[in-house]
Coordinates of C-alpha atoms and ligand atoms in Angstrom, one line a residue:
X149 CA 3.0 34.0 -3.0
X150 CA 5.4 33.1 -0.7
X151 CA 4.1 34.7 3.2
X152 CA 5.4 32.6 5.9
X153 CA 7.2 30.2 3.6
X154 CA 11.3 29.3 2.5
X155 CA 11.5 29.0 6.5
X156 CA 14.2 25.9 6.0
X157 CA 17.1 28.2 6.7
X158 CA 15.7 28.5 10.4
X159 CA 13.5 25.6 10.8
X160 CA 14.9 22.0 11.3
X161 CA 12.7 19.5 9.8
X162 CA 10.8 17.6 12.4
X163 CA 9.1 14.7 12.2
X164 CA 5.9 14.2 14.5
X165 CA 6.9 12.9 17.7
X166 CA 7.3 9.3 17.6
X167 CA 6.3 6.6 20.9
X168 CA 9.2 5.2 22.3
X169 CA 10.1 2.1 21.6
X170 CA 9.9 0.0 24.8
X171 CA 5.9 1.4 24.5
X172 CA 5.8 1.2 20.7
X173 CA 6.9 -2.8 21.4
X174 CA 3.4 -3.4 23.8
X175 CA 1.1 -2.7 21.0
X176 CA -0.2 -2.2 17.8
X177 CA -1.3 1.5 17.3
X178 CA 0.7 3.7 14.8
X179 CA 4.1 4.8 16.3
X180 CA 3.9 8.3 15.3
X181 CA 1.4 10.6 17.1
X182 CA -0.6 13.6 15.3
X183 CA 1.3 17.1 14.8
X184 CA 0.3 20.0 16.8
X185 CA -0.8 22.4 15.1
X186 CA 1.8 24.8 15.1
X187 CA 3.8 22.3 14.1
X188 CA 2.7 21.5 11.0
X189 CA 2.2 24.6 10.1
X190 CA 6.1 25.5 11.1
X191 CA 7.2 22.3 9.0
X192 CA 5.0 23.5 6.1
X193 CA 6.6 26.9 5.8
X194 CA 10.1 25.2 5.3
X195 CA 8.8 24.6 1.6
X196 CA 10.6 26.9 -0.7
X197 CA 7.9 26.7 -3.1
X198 CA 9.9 25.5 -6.1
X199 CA 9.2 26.6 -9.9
X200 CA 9.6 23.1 -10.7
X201 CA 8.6 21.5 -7.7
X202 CA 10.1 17.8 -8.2
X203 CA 8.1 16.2 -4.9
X204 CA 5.3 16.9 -7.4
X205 CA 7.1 15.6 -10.6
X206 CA 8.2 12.4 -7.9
X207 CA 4.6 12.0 -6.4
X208 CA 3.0 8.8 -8.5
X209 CA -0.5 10.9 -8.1
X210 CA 1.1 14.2 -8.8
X211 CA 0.1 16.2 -5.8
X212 CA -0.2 19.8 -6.0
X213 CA 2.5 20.0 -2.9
X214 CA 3.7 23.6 -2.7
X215 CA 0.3 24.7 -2.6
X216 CA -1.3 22.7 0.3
X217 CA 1.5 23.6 2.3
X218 CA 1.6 26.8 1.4
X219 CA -2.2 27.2 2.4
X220 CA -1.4 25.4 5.6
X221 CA 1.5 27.6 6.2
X222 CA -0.8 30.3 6.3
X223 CA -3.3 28.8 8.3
X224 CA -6.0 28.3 5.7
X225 CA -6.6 24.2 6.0
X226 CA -9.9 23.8 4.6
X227 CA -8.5 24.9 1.4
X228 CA -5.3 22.9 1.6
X229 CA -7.8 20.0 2.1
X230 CA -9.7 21.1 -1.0
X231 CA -6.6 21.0 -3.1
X232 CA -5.0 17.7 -1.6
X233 CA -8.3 15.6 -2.4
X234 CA -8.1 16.9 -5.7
X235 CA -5.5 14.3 -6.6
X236 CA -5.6 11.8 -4.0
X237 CA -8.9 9.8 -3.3
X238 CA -6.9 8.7 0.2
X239 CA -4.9 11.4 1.2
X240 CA -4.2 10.3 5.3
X241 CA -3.0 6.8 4.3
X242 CA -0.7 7.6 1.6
X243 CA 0.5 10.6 4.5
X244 CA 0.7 7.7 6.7
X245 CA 2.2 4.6 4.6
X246 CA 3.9 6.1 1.2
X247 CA 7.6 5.3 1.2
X248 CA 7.8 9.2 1.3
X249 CA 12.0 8.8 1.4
X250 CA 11.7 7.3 -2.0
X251 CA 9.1 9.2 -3.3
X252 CA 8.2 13.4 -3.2
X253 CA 10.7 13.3 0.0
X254 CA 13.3 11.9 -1.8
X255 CA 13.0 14.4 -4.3
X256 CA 12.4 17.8 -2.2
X257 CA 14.6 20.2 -3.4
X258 CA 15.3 22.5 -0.8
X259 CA 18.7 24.4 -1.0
X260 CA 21.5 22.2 -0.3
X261 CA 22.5 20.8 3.0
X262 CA 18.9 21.2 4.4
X263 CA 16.9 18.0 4.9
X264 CA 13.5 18.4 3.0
X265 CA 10.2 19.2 4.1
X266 CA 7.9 16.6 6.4
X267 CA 5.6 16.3 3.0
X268 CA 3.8 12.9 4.4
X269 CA 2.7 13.7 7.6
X270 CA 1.4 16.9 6.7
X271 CA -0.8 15.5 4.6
X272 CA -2.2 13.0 6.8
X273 CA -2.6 15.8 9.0
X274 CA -4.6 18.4 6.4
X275 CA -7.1 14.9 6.0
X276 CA -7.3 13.9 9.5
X277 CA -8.1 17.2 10.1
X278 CA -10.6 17.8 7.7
X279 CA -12.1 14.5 9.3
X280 CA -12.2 15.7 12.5
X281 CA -14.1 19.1 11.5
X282 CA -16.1 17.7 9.4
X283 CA -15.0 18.6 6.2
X284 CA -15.2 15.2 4.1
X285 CA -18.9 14.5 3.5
X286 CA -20.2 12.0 1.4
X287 CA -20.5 12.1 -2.5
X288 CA -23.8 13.5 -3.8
X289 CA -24.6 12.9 -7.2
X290 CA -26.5 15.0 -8.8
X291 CA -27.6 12.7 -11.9
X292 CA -27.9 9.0 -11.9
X293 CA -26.6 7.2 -14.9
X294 CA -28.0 4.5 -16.0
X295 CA -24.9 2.2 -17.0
X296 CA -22.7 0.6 -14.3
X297 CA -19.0 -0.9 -13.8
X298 CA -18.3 -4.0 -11.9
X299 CA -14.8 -4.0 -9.3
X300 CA -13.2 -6.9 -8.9
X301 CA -11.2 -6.4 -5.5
X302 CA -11.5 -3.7 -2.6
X303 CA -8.2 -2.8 -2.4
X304 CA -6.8 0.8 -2.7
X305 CA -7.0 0.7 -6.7
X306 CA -10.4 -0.3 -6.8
X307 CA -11.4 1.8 -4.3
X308 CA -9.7 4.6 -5.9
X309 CA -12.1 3.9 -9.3
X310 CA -15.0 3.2 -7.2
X311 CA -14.6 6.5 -5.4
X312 CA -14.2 8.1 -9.0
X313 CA -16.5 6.5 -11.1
X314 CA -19.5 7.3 -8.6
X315 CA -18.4 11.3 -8.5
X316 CA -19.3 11.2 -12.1
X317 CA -23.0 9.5 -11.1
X318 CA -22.4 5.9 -12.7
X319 CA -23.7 3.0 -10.8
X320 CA -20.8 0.9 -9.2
X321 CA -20.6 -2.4 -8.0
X322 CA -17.4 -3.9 -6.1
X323 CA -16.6 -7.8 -5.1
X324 CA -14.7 -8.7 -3.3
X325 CA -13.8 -12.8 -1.7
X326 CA -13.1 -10.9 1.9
X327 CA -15.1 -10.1 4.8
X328 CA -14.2 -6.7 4.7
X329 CA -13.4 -3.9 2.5
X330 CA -9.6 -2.8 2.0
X331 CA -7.6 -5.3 0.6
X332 CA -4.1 -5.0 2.1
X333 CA -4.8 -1.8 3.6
X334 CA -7.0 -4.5 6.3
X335 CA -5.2 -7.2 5.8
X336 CA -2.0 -7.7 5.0
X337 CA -0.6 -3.6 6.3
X338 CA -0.2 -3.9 10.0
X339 CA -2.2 -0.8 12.4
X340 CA 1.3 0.7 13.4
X341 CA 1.4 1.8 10.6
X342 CA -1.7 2.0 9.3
X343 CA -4.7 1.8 11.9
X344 CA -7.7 -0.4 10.6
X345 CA -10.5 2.2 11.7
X346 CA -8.6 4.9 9.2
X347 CA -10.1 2.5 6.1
X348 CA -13.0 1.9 8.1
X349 CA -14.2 5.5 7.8
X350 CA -13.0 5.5 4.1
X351 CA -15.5 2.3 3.3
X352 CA -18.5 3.8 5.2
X353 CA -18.1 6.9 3.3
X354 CA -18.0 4.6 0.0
X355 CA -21.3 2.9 1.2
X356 CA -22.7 6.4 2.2
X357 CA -22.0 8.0 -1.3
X358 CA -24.1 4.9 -2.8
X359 CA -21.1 2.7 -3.7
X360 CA -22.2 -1.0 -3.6
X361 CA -20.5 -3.7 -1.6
X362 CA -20.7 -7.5 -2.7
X363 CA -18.3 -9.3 0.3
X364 CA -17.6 -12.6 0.9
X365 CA -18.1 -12.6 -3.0
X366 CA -15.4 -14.5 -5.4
X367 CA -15.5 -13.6 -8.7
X368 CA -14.6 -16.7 -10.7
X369 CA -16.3 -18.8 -7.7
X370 CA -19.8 -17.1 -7.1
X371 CA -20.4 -15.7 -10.4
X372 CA -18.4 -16.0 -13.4
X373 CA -16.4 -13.4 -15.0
X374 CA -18.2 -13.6 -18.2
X375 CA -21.7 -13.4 -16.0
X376 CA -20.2 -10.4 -14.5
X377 CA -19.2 -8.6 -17.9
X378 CA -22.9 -9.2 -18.7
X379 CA -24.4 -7.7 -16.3
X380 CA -22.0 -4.4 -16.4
X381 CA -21.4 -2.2 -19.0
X382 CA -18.1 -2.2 -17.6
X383 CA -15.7 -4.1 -15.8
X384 CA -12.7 -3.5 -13.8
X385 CA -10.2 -6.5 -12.9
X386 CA -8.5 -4.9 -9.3
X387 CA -7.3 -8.1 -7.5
X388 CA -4.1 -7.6 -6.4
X389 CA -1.4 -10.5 -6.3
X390 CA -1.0 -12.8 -3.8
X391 CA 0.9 -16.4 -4.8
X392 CA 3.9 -16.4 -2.5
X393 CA 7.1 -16.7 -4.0
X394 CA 8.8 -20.0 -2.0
X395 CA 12.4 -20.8 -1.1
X396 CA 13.5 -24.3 -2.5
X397 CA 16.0 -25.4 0.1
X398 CA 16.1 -28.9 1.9
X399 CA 14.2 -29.2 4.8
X400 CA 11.5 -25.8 3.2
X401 CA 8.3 -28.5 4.0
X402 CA 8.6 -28.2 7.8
X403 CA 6.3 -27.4 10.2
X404 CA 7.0 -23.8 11.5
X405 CA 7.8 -22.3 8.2
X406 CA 5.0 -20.2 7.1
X407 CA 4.8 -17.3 4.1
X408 CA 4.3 -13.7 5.4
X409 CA 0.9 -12.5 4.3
X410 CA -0.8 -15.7 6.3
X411 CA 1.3 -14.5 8.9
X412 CA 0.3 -11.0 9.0
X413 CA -3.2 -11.8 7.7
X414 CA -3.7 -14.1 11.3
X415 CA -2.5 -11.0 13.0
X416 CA -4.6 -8.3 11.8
X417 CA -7.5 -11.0 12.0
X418 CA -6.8 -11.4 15.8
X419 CA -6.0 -7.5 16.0
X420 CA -9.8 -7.0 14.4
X421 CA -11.3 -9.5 16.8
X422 CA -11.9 -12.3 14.4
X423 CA -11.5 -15.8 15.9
X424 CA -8.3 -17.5 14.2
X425 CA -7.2 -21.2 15.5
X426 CA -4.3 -20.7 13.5
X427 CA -3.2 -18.0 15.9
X428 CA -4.2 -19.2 19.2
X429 CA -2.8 -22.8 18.3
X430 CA 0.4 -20.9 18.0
X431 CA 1.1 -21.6 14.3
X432 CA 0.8 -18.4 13.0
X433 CA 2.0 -16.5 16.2
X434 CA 5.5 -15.6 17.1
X435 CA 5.0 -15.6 21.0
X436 CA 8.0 -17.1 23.3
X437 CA 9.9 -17.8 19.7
X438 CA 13.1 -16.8 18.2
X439 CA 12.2 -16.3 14.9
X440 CA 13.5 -15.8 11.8
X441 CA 11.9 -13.6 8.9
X442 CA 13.7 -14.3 5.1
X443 CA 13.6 -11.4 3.0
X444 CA 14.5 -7.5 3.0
X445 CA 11.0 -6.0 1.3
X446 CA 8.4 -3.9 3.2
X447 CA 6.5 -7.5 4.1
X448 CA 9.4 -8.4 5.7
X449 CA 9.8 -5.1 7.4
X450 CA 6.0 -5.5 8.6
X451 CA 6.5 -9.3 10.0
X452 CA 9.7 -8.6 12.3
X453 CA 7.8 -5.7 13.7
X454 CA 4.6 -7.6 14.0
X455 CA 6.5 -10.8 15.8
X456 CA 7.8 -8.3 18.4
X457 CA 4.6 -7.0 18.9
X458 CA 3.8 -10.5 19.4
X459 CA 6.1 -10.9 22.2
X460 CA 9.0 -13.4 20.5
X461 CA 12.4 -13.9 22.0
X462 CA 14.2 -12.7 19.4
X463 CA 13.4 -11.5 16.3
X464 CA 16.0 -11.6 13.4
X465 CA 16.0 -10.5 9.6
X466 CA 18.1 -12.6 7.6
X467 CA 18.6 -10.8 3.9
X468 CA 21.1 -11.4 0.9
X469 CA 22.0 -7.9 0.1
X470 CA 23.1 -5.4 2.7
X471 CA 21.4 -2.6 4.2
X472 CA 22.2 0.0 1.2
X473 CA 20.5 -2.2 -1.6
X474 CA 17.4 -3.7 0.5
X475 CA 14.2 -2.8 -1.1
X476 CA 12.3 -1.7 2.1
X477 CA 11.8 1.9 3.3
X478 CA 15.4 2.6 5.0
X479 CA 12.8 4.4 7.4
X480 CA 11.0 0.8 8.3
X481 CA 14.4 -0.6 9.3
X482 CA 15.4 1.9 11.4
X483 CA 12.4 1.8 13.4
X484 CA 12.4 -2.3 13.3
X485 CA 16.3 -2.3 14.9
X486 CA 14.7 0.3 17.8
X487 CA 12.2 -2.0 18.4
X488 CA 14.8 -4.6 18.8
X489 CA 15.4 -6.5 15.3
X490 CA 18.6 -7.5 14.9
X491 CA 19.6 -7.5 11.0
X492 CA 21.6 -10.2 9.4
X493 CA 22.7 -8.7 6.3
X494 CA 24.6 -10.8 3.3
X495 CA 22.8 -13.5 4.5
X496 CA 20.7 -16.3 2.9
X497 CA 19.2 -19.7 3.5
X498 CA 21.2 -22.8 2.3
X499 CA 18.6 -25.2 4.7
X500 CA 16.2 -25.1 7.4
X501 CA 17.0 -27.8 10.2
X502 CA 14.6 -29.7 11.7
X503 CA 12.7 -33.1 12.3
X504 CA 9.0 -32.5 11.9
X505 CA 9.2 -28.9 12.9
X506 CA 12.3 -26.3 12.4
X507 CA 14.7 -26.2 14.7
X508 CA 17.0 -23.5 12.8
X509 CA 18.3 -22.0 9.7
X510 CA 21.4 -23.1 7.9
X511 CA 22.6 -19.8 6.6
X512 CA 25.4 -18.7 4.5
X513 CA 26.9 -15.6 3.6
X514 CA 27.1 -13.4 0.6
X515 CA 28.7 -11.1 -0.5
X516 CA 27.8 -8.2 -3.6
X517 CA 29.5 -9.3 -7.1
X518 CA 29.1 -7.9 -10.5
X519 CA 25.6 -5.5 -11.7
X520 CA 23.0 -7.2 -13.8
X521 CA 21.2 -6.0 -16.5
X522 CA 19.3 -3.8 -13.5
X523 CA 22.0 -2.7 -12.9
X524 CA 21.7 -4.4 -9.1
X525 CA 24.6 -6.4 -7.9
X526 CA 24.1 -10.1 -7.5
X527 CA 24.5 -11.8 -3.9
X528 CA 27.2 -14.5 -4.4
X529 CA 28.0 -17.1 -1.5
X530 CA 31.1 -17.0 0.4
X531 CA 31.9 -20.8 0.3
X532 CA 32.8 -22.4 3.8
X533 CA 30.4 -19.7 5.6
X534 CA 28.0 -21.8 6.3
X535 CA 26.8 -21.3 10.3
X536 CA 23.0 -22.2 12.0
X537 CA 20.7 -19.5 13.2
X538 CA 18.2 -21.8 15.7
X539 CA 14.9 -20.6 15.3
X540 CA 11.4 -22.3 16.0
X541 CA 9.0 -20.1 13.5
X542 CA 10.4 -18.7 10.0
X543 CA 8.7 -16.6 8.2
X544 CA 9.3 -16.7 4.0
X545 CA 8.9 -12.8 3.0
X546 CA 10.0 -13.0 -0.6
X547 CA 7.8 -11.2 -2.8
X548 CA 4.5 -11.7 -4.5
X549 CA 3.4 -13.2 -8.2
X550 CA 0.1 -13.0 -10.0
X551 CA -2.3 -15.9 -10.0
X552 CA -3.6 -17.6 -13.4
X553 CA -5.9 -15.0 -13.9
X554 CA -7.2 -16.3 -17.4
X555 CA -7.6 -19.5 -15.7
X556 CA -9.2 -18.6 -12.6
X557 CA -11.8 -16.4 -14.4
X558 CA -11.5 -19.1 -17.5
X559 CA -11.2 -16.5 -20.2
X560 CA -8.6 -17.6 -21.4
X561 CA -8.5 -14.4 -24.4
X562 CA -7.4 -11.9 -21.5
X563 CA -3.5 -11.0 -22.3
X564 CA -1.0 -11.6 -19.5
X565 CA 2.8 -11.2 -19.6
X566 CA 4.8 -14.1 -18.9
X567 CA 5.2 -12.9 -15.2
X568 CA 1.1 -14.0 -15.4
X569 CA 0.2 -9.9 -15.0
X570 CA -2.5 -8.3 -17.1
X571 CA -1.5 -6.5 -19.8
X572 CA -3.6 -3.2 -20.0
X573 CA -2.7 0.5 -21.3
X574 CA -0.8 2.6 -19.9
X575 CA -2.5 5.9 -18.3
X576 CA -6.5 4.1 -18.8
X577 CA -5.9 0.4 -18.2
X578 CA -7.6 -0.6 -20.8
X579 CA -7.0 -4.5 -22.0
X580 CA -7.3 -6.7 -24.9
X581 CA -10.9 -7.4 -24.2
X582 CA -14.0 -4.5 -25.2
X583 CA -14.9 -2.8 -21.9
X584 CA -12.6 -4.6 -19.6
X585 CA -9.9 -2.7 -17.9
X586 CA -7.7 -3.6 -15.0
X587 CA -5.5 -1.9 -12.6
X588 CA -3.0 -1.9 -9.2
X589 CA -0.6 -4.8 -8.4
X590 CA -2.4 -7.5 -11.5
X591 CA -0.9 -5.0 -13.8
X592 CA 2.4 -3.8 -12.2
X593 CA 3.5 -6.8 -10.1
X594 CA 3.8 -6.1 -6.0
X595 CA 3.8 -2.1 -6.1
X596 CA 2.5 0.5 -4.0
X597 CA -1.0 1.8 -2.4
X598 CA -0.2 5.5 -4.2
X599 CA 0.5 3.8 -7.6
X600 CA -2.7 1.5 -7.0
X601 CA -4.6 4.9 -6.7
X602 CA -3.4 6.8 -9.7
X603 CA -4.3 3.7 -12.0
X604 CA -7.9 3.8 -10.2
X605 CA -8.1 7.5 -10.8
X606 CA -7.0 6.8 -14.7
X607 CA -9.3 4.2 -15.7
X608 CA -12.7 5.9 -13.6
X609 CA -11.1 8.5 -16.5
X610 CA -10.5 6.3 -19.1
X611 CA -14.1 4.5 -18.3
X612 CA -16.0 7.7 -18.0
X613 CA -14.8 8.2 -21.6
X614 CA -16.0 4.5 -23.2
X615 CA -19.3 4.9 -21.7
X616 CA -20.2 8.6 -22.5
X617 CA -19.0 7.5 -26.0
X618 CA -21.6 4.5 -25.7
X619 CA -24.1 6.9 -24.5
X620 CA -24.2 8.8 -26.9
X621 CA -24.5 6.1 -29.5
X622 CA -27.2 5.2 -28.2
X623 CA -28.9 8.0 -27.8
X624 CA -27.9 8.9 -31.3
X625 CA -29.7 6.1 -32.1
X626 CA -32.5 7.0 -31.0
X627 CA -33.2 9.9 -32.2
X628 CA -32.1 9.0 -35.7
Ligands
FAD824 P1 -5.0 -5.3 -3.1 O1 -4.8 -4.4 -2.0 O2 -4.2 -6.6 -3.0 O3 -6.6 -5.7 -3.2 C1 -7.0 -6.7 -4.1 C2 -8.4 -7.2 -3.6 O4 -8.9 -8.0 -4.6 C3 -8.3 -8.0 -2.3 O5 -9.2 -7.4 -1.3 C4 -8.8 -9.4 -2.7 O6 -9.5 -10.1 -1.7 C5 -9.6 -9.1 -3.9 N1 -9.8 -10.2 -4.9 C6 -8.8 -10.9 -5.4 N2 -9.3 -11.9 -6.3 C7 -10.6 -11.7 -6.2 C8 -11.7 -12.4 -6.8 N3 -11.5 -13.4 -7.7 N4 -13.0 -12.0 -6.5 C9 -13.2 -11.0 -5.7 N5 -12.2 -10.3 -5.0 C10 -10.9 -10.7 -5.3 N6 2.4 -0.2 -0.1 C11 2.6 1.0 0.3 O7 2.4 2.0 -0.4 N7 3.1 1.2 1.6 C12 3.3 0.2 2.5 O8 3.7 0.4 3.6 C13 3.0 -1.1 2.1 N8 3.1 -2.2 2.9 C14 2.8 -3.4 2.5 C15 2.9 -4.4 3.4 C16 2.5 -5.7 3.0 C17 2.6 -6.8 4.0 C18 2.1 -6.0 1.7 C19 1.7 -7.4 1.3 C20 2.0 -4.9 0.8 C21 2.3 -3.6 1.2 N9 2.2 -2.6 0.3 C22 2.5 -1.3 0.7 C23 1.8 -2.8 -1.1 C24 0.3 -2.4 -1.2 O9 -0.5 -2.9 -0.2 C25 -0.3 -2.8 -2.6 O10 0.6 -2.3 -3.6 C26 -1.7 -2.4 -2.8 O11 -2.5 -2.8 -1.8 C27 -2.2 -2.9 -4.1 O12 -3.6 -2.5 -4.3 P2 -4.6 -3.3 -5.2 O13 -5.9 -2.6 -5.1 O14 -4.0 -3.5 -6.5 O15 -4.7 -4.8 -4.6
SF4_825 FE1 4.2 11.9 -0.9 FE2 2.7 9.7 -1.2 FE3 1.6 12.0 -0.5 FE4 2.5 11.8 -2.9 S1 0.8 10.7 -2.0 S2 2.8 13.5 -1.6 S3 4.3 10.4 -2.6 S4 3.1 10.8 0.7
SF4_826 FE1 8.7 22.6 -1.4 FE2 10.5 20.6 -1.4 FE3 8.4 20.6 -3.1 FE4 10.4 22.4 -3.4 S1 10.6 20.2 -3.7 S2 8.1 22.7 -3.5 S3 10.9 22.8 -1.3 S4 8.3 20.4 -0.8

């Protein structure tokens, strides 16, 4: 069926509008406003509603694309909705924060010499939609189950199973050590790109399907994880990875060098209203400072933009590759450098100068020599390059490792790979221990929200399975 579609020969793609940047700089709301209507439904009949669609075969939670735009092409949204939370537990924040140029963008087909179509932010316009009218009500179950599953960590992965797992009727429980319910989404995503209330609505909804919350609740610390495995019949380990990596380079123990995520974290605190002396005592805020951010990843992305919001005097991004072979969304540096950023590619820290507190960066530059095993081509230093950046805050945004898990939740039987993530199944998560699964960044190392929610979405499967198995047993059992 292709009515009102394979319109890319006449339509441009278009992108919703985005805020200028001099406006864009004064706050903190998301920097793209919502399509008009006709507008997404103009973007949506570019699609030319591929055989093999590979947006789909590219999307980590295998959307059914050409349909929902199809549907929305034609007007029809409530049932384009229908078919885009089929797949997705979190449809308008993947629309809003999915690297969509590596991802189903990248991969749109469309004839030759046409760009592809806007997938992301019709999506996030089907769901806020549906939102708005009405549409996303929530979860009724129409029989209880006894048995329940315990979620360690409120991110987007065990949300995701959460979400799942409660469709089916099972009784679930999630912990989590913060305040509030999210993960990164709250806390370590900034709002322009991802606005705080758009998780908001997605916990209450959680809560108002009969999902229990447990904040301000540490598993390891309030209630062991062997306590915890007792009192579920299953247990899902969801907790993310947060140990810094660190730059060892004289003069890395001064004041006024800080890693990203406490940077970021103080910022969405403050943004949510939450008093932080760390902030207002000016050591986690970039205000009146030239600062310098280490590191070319999405974190890095997200802390230059966030110390601009912040009102700094200059803002730069020092990185040892160049632009072609950084790791962040090419889209997130594009709109940092609008908003002022100025890059320093082939670039890396020899020293950071100082007394007590930094006074500057001793930087040196690279450039690209022979592939690795990757494949990637390693940084080497041009020797007699050396130059210093002054700076009074840097920011460290290398990258992310797991925690001692074993140790932490002392069992030490549960298998981790010698980067300290768990080891669990592909496609259910399942580890080494009976009844334990575990899922998002703990298993893949510093990923993505999408990927977090396809692993939830496969072990609510994977669990749904074990315990129907058990229940049966048992009620074998019984009547034997
Ligand atoms: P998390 O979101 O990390 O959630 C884990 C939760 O577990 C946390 O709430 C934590 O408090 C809790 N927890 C940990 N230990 C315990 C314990 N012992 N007891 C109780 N609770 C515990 N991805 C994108 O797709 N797009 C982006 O634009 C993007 N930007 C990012 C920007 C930044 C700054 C960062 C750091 C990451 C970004 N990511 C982005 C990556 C993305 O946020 C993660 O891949 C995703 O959140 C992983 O989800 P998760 O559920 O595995 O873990
Ligand atoms: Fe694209 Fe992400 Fe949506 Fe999949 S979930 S269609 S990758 S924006
Ligand atoms: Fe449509 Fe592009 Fe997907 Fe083809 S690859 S179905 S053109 S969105």
């Amino acid at each position: 069926m292709t009515k009102n579609m394979l319109k890319f020969v006449t339509l441009e793609k278009n992108m919703p509008a985005k805020r200028s940047a001099e406006e864009r700089r004064e706050d903190f709301q998301e920097i793209y406003d919502e399509f008009a209507t006709q507008k997404a439904v103009d973007q949506a009949s570019r699609c030319s509603q591929c055989g093999i669609p590979y947006c789909q075969v590219h999307c980590p939670v295998q959307n059914n694309i050409p349909d929902w735009l199809n549907l929305t092409a034609n007007g029809r949204l409530e049932e384009a909705y229908e078919i885009s939370q089929a797949t997705n537990n979190f449809p308008e924040i993947c629309g809003r924060i999915c690297p969509q140029d590596r991802l189903c963008e990248g991969s749109c087909v469309i004839e030759k010499g046409f760009e592809s179509v806007t997938i992301g932010a019709v999506e996030k316009y089907i769901t806020d939609t549906a939102w708005e009218k009405g549409w996303i009500k929530p979860t009724k179950v129409t029989r209880e189950l006894e048995q329940s599953v315990g979620i360690i960590g409120a991110g987007p992965g065990g949300l995701a199973a959460a979400d799942e797992l409660r469709k089916k009727g099972y009784q679930v429980h999630v912990y989590d050590r913060y305040d509030r319910i999210g993960g990164l989404l709250v806390y370590g995503i900034p709002g322009f790109k991802l606005e705080k209330d758009v998780v908001e609505k997605r916990a209450k909804l959680l809560a108002d399907s009969g999902v229990t919350f447990h904040l301000n609740f540490e598993v390891g610390r309030d209630l062991s994880f062997s306590e915890l495995r007792d009192k579920h019949d299953s247990v899902i380990i969801a907790t993310g990875v947060y140990k810094a990596r660190d730059i060892t380079v004289p003069g890395s123990g001064l004041d006024g060098i800080v890693p990203a995520l406490e940077f970021l974290t103080a910022s969405n605190r403050k943004g949510l209203g939450d008093d932080v002396p760390a902030f207002d005592d000016g050591t986690l805020n970039a205000v009146g400072k030239n600062v310098v951010v280490v590191g070319g990843g999405d974190t890095a992305m997200d802390c230059v933009r966030t110390a601009v919001r912040q009102g700094a005097k200059s803002v730069k991004c020092l990185y040892r590759r160049d632009r072609k072979n950084m790791p962040g969304s090419l889209r997130e540096v594009v709109n940092a450098e609008e908003e002022g950023v100025e890059f320093v590619w082939l670039s890396a820290p020899k020293a950071f100068l100082g007394d007590d507190t930094v006074s500057g960066v001793k930087a040196i530059n690279m450039h690209l020599g022979i592939a690795d095993s990757s494949g990637r081509q390693v940084p080497v230093e041009i020797s007699g390059s050396e130059h210093d950046i002054p700076c009074d805050l840097a920011i460290k945004a290398l990258g992310f490792d797991a925690e001692d898990v074993p140790a932490l939740f002392d069992e030490p039987g549960l298998e981790v790979s010698r980067w300290g993530t768990i080891m669990a199944s592909y496609g259910t998560g399942q580890t080494n221990l009976e009844g334990v699964y575990a899922i998002g960044d703990i298993v893949r190392g510093a990923s993505l929200v999408v990927w977090a929610i396809r692993d939830g979405r496969d072990t609510a499967t994977a669990i749904h399975k074990y315990l129907s198995d058990r229940r049966g047993l048992a009620e074998a059992a019984l009547a034997s």
